[in-house]
């Protein structure tokens, strides 16, 4: 009898484990040290596409870089961070105005977290009916949260007129957002707000500012191949050539 009970429990745990993995809406992957990548999904042109965000655990709480694309995952992300690290999200920065970055800004503000975008992003968010941050930064800014420091950097127009990257100089982590495309991607993706003429120069500015990154986090798809920056530059140069013909 005990044996049967054990088998049933085993089956239940196994099936439960599988089903959780199969429809997982929120994935969290350790990057290095206290840095974690979180992934949520949404439909884009009929395909289920992943969006990457990041969080950093500091002694003063968690810092969130971009909000989940999947709007059902705003609270689950906070719960996961609480369960896993026993920390609250204290600060959140969105890297451009599109909804895969800004969607959760108001929700997180209501939960007591300090939300930030640039003035440029805020103007576009207002115009396009996107969620907005409580605090605005009007130039590149160094944030220090407990034992960590990072800088926001506006390299110029690219994927969007307002895209910023976040550079962790000490850890050499470049959080690129949607400006930087994964080596898995054979195109620059959504170009509806992109600058065909400036994209390549903007990527070069990132390369000049963020020297020798160890990790480069792309907005979507696989980030582990750090040729992503060079890959994006090549695609941006081709785009410019094509448009000038
Ligand atoms: Zn995006």
GROMACS .gro file of N, CA and C and ligand atoms in nm, residues 96 100-101 159 178 220, ligand 1:
model
   19
   96UNK      N    1   1.306   5.165  -2.339
   96UNK     CA    2   1.243   5.249  -2.442
   96UNK      C    3   1.092   5.239  -2.427
  100UNK      N    4   0.678   4.614  -2.452
  100UNK     CA    5   0.757   4.503  -2.395
  100UNK      C    6   0.860   4.555  -2.292
  101UNK      N    7   0.868   4.686  -2.277
  101UNK     CA    8   0.962   4.747  -2.180
  101UNK      C    9   0.889   4.824  -2.071
  159UNK      N   10   1.661   5.111  -3.279
  159UNK     CA   11   1.535   5.036  -3.279
  159UNK      C   12   1.418   5.132  -3.257
  178UNK      N   13   1.606   4.616  -2.673
  178UNK     CA   14   1.569   4.582  -2.811
  178UNK      C   15   1.661   4.642  -2.917
  220UNK      N   16   1.538   4.027  -2.718
  220UNK     CA   17   1.463   3.905  -2.749
  220UNK      C   18   1.559   3.792  -2.784
  246LIG    ZN1   19   1.130   4.458  -2.799
   0.00000   0.00000   0.00000
